[in-house]
Short mmCIF file of C-alpha atoms and ligand atoms in Angstrom, two decimals:
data_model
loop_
_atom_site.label_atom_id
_atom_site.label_comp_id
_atom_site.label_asym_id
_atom_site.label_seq_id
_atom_site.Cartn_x
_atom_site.Cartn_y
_atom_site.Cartn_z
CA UNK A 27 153.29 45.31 124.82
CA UNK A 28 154.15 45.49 121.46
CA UNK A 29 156.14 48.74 119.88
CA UNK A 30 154.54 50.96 116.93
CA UNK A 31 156.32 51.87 113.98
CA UNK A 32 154.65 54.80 111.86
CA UNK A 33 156.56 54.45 108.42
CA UNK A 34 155.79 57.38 106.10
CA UNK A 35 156.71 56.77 102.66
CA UNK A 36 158.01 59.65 99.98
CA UNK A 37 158.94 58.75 96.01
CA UNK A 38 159.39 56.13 93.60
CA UNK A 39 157.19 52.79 93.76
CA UNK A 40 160.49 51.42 94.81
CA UNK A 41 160.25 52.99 98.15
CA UNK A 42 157.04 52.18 98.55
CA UNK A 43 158.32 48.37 97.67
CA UNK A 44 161.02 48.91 100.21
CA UNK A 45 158.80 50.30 103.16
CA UNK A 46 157.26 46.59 102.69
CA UNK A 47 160.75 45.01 103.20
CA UNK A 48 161.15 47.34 105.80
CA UNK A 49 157.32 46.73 107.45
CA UNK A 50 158.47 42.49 107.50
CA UNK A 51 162.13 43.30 108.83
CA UNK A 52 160.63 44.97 112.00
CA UNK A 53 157.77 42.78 111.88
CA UNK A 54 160.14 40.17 112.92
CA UNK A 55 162.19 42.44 115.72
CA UNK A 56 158.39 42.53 117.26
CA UNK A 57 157.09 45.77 116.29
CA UNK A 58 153.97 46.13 114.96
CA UNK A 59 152.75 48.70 111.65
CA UNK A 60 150.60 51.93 112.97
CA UNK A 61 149.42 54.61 110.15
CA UNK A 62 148.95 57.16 113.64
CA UNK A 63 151.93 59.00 113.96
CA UNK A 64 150.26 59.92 117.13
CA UNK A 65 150.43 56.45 118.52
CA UNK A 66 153.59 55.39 116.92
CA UNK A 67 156.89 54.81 119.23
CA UNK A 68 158.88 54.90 116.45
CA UNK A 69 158.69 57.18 113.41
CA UNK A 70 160.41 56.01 110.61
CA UNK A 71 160.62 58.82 107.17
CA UNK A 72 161.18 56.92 103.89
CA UNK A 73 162.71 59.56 101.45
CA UNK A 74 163.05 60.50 98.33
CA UNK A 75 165.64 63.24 96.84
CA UNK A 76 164.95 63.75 93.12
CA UNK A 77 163.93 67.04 93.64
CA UNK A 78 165.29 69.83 95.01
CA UNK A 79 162.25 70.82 97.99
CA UNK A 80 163.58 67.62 99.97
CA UNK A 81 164.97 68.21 102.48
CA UNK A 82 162.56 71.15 103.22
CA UNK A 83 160.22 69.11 103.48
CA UNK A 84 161.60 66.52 106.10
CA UNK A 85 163.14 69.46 108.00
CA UNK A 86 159.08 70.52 108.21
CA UNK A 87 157.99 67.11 109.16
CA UNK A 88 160.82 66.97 111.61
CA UNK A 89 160.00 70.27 113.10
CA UNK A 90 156.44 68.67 113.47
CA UNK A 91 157.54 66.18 115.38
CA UNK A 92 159.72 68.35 118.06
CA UNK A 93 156.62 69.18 119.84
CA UNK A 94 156.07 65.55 120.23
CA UNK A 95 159.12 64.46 121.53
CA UNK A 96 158.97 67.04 124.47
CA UNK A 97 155.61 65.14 125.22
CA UNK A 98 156.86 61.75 124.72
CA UNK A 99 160.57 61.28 125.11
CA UNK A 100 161.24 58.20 124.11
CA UNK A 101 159.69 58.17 121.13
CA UNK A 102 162.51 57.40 117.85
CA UNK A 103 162.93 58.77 114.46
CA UNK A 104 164.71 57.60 112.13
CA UNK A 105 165.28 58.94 108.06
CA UNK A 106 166.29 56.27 105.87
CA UNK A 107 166.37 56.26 102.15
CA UNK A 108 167.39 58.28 99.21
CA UNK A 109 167.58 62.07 101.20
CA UNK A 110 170.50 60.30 103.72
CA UNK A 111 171.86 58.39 100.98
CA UNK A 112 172.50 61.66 99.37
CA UNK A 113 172.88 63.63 102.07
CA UNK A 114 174.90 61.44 104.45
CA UNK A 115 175.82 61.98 108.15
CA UNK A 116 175.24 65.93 107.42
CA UNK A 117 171.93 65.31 108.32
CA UNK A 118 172.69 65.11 112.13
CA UNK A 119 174.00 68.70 111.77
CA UNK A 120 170.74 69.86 110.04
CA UNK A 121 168.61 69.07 112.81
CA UNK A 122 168.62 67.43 116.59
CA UNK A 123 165.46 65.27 115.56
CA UNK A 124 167.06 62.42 114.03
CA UNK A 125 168.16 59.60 115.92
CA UNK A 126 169.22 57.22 113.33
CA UNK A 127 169.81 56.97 108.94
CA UNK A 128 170.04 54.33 106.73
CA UNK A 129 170.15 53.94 103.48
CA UNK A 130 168.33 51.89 100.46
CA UNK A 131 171.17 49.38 100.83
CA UNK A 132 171.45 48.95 104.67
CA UNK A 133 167.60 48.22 105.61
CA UNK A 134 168.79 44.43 107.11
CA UNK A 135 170.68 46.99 110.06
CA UNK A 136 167.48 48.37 111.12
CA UNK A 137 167.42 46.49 114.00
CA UNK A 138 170.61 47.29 115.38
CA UNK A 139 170.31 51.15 114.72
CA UNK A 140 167.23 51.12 116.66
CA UNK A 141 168.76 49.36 119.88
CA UNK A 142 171.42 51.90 119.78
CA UNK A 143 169.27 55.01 119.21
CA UNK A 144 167.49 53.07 122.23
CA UNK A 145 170.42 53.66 123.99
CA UNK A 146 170.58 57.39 123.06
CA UNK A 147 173.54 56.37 120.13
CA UNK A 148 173.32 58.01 117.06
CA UNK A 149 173.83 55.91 113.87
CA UNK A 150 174.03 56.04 110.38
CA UNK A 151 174.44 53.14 108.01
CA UNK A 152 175.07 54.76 104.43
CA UNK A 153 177.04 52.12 102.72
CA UNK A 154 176.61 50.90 99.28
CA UNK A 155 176.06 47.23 99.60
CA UNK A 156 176.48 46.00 95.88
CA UNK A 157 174.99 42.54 95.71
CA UNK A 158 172.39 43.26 98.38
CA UNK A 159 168.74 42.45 96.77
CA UNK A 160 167.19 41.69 100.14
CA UNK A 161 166.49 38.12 99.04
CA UNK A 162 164.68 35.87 101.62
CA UNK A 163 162.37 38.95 102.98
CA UNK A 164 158.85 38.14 102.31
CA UNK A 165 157.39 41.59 102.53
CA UNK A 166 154.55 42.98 104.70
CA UNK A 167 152.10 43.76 101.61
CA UNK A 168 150.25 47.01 101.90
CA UNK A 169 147.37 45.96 98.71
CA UNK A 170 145.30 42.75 98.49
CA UNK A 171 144.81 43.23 95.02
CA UNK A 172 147.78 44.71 93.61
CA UNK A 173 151.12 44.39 94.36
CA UNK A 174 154.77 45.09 93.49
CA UNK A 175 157.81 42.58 92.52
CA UNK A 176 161.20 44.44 92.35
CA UNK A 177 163.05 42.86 89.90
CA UNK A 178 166.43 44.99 90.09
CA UNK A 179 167.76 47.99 92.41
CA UNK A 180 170.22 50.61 91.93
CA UNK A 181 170.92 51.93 87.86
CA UNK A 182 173.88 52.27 86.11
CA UNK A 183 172.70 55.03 83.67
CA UNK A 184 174.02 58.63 83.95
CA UNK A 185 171.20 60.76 82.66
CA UNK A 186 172.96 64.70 83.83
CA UNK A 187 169.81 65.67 85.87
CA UNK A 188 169.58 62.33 87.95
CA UNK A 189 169.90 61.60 91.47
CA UNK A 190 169.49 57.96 91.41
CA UNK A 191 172.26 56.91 90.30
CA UNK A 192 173.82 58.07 93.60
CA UNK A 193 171.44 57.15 96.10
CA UNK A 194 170.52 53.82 94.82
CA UNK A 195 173.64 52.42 93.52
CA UNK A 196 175.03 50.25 90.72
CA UNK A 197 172.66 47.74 89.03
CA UNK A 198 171.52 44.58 90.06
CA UNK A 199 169.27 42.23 89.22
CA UNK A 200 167.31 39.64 91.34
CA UNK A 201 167.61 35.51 90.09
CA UNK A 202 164.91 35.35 87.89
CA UNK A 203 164.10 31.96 89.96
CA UNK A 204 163.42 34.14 93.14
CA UNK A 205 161.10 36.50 91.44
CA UNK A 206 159.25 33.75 89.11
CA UNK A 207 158.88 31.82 92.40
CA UNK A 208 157.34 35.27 94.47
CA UNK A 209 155.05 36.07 90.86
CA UNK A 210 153.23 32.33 91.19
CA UNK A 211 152.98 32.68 95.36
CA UNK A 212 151.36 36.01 94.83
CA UNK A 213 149.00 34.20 92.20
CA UNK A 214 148.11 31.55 94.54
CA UNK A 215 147.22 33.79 97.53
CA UNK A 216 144.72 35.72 94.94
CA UNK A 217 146.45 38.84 94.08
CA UNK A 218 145.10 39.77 90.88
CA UNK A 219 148.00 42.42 89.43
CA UNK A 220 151.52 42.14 89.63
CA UNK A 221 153.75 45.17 88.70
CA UNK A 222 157.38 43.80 88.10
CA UNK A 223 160.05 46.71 89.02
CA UNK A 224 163.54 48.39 88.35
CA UNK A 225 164.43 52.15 87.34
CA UNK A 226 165.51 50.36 83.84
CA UNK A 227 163.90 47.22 83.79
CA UNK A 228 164.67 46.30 79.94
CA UNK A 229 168.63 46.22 81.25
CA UNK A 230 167.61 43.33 83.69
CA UNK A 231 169.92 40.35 83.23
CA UNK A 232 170.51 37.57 85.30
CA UNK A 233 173.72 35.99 84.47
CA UNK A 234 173.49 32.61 86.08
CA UNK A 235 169.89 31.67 84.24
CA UNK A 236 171.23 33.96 81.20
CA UNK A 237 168.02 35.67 80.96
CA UNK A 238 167.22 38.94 80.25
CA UNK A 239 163.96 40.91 80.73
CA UNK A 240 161.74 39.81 77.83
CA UNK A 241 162.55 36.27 78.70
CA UNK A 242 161.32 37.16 82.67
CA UNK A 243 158.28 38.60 81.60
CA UNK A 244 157.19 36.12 79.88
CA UNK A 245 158.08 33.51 82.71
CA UNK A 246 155.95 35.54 84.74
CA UNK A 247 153.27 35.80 82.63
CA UNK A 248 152.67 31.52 82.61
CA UNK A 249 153.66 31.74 86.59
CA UNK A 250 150.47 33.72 86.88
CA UNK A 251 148.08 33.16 84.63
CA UNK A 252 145.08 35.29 84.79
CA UNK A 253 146.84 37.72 86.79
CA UNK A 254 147.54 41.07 85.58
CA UNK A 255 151.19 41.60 84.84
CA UNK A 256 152.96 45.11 84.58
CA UNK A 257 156.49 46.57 84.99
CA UNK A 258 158.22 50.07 84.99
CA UNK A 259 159.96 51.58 84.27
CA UNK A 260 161.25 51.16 80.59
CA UNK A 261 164.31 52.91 79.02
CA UNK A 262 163.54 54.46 75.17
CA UNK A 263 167.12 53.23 74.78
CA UNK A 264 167.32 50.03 75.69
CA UNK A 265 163.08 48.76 75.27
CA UNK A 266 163.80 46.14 72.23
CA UNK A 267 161.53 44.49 70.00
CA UNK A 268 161.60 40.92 71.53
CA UNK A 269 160.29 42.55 74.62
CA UNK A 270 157.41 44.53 72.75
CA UNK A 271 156.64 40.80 70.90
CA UNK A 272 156.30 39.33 74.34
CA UNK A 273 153.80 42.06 75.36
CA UNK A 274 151.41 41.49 72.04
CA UNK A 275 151.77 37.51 72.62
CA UNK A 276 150.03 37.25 76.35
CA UNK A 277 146.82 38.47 77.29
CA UNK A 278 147.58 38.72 81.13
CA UNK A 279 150.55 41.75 80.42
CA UNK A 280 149.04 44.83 80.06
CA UNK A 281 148.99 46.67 77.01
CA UNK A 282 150.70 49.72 78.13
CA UNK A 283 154.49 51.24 78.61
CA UNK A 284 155.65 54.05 80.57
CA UNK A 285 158.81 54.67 78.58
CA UNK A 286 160.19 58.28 79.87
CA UNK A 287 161.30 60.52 76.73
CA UNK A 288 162.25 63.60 79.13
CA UNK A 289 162.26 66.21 76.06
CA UNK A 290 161.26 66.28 72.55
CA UNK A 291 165.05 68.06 71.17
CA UNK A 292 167.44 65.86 70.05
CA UNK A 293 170.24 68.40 71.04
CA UNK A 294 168.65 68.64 74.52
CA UNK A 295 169.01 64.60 75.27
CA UNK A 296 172.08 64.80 74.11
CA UNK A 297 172.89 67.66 77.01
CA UNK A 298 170.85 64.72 79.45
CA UNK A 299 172.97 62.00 78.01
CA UNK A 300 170.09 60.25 77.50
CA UNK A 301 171.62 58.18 74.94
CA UNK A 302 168.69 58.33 72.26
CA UNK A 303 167.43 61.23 70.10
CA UNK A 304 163.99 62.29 69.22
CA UNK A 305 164.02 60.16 65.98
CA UNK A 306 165.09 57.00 67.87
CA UNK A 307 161.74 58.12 70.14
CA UNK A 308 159.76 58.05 67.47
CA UNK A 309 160.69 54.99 65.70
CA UNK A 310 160.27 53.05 68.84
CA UNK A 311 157.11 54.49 69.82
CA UNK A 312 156.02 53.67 66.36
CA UNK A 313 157.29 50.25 66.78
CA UNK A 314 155.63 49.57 69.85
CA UNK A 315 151.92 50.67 68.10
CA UNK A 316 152.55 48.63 65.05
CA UNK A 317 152.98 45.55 67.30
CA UNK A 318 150.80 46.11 70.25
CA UNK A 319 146.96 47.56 68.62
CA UNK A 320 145.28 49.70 71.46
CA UNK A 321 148.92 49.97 73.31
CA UNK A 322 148.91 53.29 75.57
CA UNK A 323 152.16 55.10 76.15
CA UNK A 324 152.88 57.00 79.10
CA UNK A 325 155.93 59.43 79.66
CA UNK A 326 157.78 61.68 82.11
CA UNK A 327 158.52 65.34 81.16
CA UNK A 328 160.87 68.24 82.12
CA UNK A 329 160.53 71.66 81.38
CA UNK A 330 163.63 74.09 81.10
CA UNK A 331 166.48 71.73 81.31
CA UNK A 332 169.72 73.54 81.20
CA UNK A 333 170.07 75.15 77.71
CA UNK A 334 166.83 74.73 76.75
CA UNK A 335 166.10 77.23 74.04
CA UNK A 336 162.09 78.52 73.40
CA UNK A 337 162.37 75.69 70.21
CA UNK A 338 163.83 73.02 72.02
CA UNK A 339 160.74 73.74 74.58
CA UNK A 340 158.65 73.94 71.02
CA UNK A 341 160.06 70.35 70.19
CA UNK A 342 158.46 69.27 73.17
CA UNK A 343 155.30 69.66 72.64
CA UNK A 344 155.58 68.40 69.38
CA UNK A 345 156.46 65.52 69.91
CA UNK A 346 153.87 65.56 72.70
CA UNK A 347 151.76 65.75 69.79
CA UNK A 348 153.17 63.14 67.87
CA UNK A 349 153.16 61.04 70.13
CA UNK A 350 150.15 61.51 71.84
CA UNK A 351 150.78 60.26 75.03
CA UNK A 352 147.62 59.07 77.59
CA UNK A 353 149.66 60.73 80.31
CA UNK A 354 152.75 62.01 81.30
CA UNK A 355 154.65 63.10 84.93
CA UNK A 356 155.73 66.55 84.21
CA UNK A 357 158.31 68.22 86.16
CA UNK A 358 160.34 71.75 86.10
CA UNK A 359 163.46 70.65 86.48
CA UNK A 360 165.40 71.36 89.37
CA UNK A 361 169.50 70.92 89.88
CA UNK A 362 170.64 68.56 92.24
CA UNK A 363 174.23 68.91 93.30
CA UNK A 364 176.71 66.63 92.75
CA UNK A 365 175.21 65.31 88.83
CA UNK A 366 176.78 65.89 86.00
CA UNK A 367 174.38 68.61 84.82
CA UNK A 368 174.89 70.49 88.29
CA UNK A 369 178.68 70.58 87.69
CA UNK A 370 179.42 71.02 83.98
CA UNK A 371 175.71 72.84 82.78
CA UNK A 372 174.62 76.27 83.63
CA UNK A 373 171.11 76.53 85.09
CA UNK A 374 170.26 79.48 82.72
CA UNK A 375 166.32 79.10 82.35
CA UNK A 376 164.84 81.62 84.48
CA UNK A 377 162.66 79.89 87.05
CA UNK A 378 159.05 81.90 85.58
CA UNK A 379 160.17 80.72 82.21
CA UNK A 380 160.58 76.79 83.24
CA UNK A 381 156.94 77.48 85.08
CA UNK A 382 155.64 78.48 81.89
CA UNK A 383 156.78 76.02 79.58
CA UNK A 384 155.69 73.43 82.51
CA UNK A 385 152.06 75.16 82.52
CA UNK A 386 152.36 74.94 78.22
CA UNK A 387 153.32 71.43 79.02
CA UNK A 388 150.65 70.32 81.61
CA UNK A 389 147.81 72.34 79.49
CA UNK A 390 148.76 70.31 76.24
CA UNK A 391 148.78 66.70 77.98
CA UNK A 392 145.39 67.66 79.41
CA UNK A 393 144.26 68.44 75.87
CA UNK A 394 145.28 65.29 74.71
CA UNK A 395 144.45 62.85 77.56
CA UNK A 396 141.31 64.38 77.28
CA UNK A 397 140.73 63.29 73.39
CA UNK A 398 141.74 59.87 74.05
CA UNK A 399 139.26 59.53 76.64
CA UNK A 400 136.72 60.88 74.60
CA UNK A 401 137.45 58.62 72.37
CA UNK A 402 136.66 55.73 74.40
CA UNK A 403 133.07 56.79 74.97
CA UNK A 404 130.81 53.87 74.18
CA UNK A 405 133.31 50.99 73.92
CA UNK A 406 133.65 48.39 76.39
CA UNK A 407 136.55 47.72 78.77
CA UNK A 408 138.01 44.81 81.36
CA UNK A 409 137.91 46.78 84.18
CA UNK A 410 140.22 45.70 87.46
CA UNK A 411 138.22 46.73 90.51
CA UNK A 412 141.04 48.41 93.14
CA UNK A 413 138.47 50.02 95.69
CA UNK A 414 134.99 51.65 96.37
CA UNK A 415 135.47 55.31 94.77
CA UNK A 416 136.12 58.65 96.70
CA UNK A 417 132.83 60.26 95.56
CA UNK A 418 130.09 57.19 96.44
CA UNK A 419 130.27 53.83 97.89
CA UNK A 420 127.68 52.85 95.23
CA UNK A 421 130.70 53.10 92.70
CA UNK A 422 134.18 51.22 92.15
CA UNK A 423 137.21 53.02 90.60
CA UNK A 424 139.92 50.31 88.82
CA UNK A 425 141.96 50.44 85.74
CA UNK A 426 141.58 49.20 82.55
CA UNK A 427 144.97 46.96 81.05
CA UNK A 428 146.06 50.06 79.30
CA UNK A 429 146.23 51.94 82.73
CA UNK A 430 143.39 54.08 82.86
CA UNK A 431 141.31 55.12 85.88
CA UNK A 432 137.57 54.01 85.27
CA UNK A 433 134.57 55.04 88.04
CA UNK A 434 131.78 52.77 87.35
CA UNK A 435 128.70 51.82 89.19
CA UNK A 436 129.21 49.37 91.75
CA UNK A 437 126.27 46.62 90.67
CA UNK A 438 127.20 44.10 92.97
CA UNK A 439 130.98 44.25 92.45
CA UNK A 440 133.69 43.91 94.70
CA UNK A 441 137.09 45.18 94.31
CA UNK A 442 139.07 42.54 93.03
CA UNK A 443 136.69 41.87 90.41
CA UNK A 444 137.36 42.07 86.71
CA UNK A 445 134.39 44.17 85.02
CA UNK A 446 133.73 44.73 81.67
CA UNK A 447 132.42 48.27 81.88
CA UNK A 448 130.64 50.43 78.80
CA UNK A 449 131.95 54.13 78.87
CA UNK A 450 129.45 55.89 79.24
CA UNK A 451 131.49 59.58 79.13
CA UNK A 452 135.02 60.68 80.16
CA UNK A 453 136.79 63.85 81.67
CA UNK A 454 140.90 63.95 80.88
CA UNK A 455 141.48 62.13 84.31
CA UNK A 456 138.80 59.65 84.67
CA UNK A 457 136.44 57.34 82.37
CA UNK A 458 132.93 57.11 83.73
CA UNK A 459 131.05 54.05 82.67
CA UNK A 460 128.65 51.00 83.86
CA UNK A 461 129.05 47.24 83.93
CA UNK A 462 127.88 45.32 80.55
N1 LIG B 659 164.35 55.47 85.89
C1 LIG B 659 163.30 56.17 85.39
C2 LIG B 659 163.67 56.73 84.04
O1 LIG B 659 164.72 56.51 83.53
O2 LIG B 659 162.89 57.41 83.47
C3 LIG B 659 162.74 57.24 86.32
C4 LIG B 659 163.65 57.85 87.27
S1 LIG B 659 163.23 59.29 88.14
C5 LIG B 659 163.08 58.63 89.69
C6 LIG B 659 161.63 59.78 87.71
C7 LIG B 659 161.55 61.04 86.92
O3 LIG B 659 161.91 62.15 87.72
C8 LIG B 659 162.49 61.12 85.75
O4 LIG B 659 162.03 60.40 84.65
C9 LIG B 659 162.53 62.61 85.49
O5 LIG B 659 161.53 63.02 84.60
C10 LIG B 659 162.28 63.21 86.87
N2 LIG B 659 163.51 63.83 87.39
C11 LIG B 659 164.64 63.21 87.78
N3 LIG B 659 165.57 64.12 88.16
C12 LIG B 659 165.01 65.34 88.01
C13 LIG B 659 165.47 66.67 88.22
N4 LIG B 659 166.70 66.93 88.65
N5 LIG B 659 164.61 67.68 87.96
C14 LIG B 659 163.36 67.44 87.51
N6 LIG B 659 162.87 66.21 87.28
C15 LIG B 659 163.69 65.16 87.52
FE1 LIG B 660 167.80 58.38 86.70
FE2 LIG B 660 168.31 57.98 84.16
FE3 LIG B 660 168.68 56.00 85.91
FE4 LIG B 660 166.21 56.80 85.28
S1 LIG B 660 167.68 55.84 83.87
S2 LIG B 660 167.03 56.38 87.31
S3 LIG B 660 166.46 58.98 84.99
S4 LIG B 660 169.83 57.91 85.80
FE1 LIG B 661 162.77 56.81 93.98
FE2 LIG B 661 163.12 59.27 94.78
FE3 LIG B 661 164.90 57.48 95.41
S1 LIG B 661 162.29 58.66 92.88
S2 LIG B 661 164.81 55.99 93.79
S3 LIG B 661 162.76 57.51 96.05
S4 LIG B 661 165.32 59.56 94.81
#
């Protein structure tokens, strides 16, 4: 009989993009996907370690699974992904639980830390593996309807708070023939969103073709026509006109950009080495509206960076304001050893004080989703049908092209379907509407 593998996933759409590499790897070494734990033979924890409450949280999920492996002893677990990355072979010495780690770069050795861990070895594979883009793996697809397309791994930024850098790597980006090619298969077998990705995506190059992102998107935009296209996430620095121009020309890429500002103080991206200031924010915010009409913009936040004074927190929201982003990711943020900011940057806000400004943060963002929303009370929208809704089968939830989460009555749908839907009225979460 077949084995199980129970993969749990933690973090970044990129994970979740990897646990599909992951899924078709295995796939092919005979084991087959299980979401019971219960059932599974092999438990497999992909992680993610941008935040501080980590590791806590696999040693919990670990602990879990003690009482398990006293029932069933040859049941594996393995942690792969950005924790041991991080962490490295330390991990044994946390915890007996673990019988194998591997990293975002070593997935293709799966196979061979299993058989030992079979075996009752212990491995870890934590190398960087620079060029490795795990071309060739069709992966196991989770959605029918939506999908991902990673584009590029690793990032070669150094933002002082960041984690990724270290876990994921130095840049890379796929050909631009393998992921046109994977956009127009995807097309054909009826997937009707595609969301290209990379933790800078407008820094995508591929130097054989000599093409750069805006130049992909548009490729994959006429490989897929009447399929939605998306991508994340975009870099305030780097996100150029051409790009934005691209957007505005074709009807099948989605009228919105999650472009990360972080905070709203000059002198505080500076301390993030962001590389732009609140002015260059603006001006390409403003950029992006005058091109793109209806264009929503969608950030991440965090609250009481190191030296974050009461009007750097103040600058924040005011730009929050200015800005008036349809939603935002809002963190407190939380030092993670090893960055720049952990070695050269005191942690001086006091952790009640970076909860406030978070709860000032959060409370504002509601406010303002909620107006937009409002706003949209009585127009009409192309609605992309992702699955029957939590509350009723008689309803659908989807999202519009600018990203936003509509509930409408089901009439006959399907998910899958594209719906234009009236709004009909609108909380700062959710539109509620009906089909024209
Ligand atoms: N590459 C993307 C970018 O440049 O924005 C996203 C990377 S990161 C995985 C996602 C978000 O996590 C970041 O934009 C940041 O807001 C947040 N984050 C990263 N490190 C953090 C930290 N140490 N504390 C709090 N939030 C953090
Ligand atoms: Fe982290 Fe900055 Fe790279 Fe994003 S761009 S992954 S925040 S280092
Ligand atoms: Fe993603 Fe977390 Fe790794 S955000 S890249 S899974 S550290």
């Amino acid at each position: 009989m077949n084995k199980k593998v129970y993969i749990r996933t933690f973090g970044c759409q990129m994970n979740l993009a990897d646990t599909e590499i992951i899924s078709s790897l295995l796939q092919d070494e005979g084991y087959v996907m299980t979401d019971s734990e219960e059932s599974a033979d092999l438990v497999i924890l992909n992680t993610c370690a941008v935040r501080e409450n980590a590791v806590e949280k696999i040693m919990n999920m670990l602990d879990n699974l003690k009482g398990k492996r006293r029932l069933r002893p040859n049941l594996l677990v393995g942690i792969i992904g950005c924790v041991p990355q991080y962490y490295r072979e330390k991990m044994f010495s946390m915890t007996d639980g673990i019988d194998f780690l591997a990293g975002p770069d070593t997935y293709r050795q799966l196979p061979f830390l299993i058989e030992n861990a079979e075996q009752g070895i212990r491995g870890a594979n934590l190398a960087f593996v620079p060029e490795e883009t795990y071309a060739g793996i069709e992966p196991v697809r989770t959605g029918s309807i939506s999908t991902f397309v990673p584009i590029m791994r690793g990032c070669n930024n150094r933002c002082a708070f960041c984690v990724v850098p270290f876990t994921r790597g130095k840049e890379r980006s796929r050909p631009m023939k393998s992921v046109i090619e994977e956009v127009g298969q995807l097309a054909e077998k009826g997937y009707r969103e595609v969301t290209l990705l990379g933790q800078n995506v407008n820094s995508y190059f591929d130097d054989d073709a000599r093409c750069g992102f805006a130049e992909l998107l548009e490729r994959a935009s006429l490989a897929a026509e009447g399929v939605r296209i998306r991508f994340t996430t975009s870099h305030p620095k780097d996100i150029s006109e051409s790009l934005v121009r691209v957007i505005a020309a074709h009807d099948n890429i989605c009228n919105t950009i999650h472009l990360p500002v972080q905070s709203g103080s000059t002198r505080v991206l500076k301390l993030m080495q962001r590389g732009h200031s609140r002015e260059d924010y603006l001006e390409k915010t403003a950029m992006i509206r005058s091109i793109i009409p209806g264009v929503t913009i969608s950030t991440d936040l965090i609250a009481g960076f190191c030296g974050e004074t009461v009007e750097d927190h103040r600058e924040t929201l005011s730009l929050m304001e200015e800005v008036r982003f349809d939603f935002s990711y809002m963190f407190c943020y939380s030092v993670r050893p090893g960055t720049y900011a952990a070695k050269h940057l005191p942690d001086d806000v006091a952790e009640e004080v970076k909860k406030q400004r978070l709860e000032e943060i959060i409370a504002l963002q509601n406010r303002i989703s909620g107006e937009l929303h409002a706003a949209e009370i009585g127009s009409i929208h192309e609605v992309l049908a992702e699955s029957e809704s939590k509350r009723s089968r008689e309803m659908l939830m989807g999202r519009t092209g600018t990203n936003r989460v509509v509930v409408f009555d089901r009439n006959g749908y399907s998910p899958g379907d594209l719906v234009d839907v009236r709004i009909q009225s609108a909380t700062s979460a959710t539109l509620l509407g009906n089909p024209e």
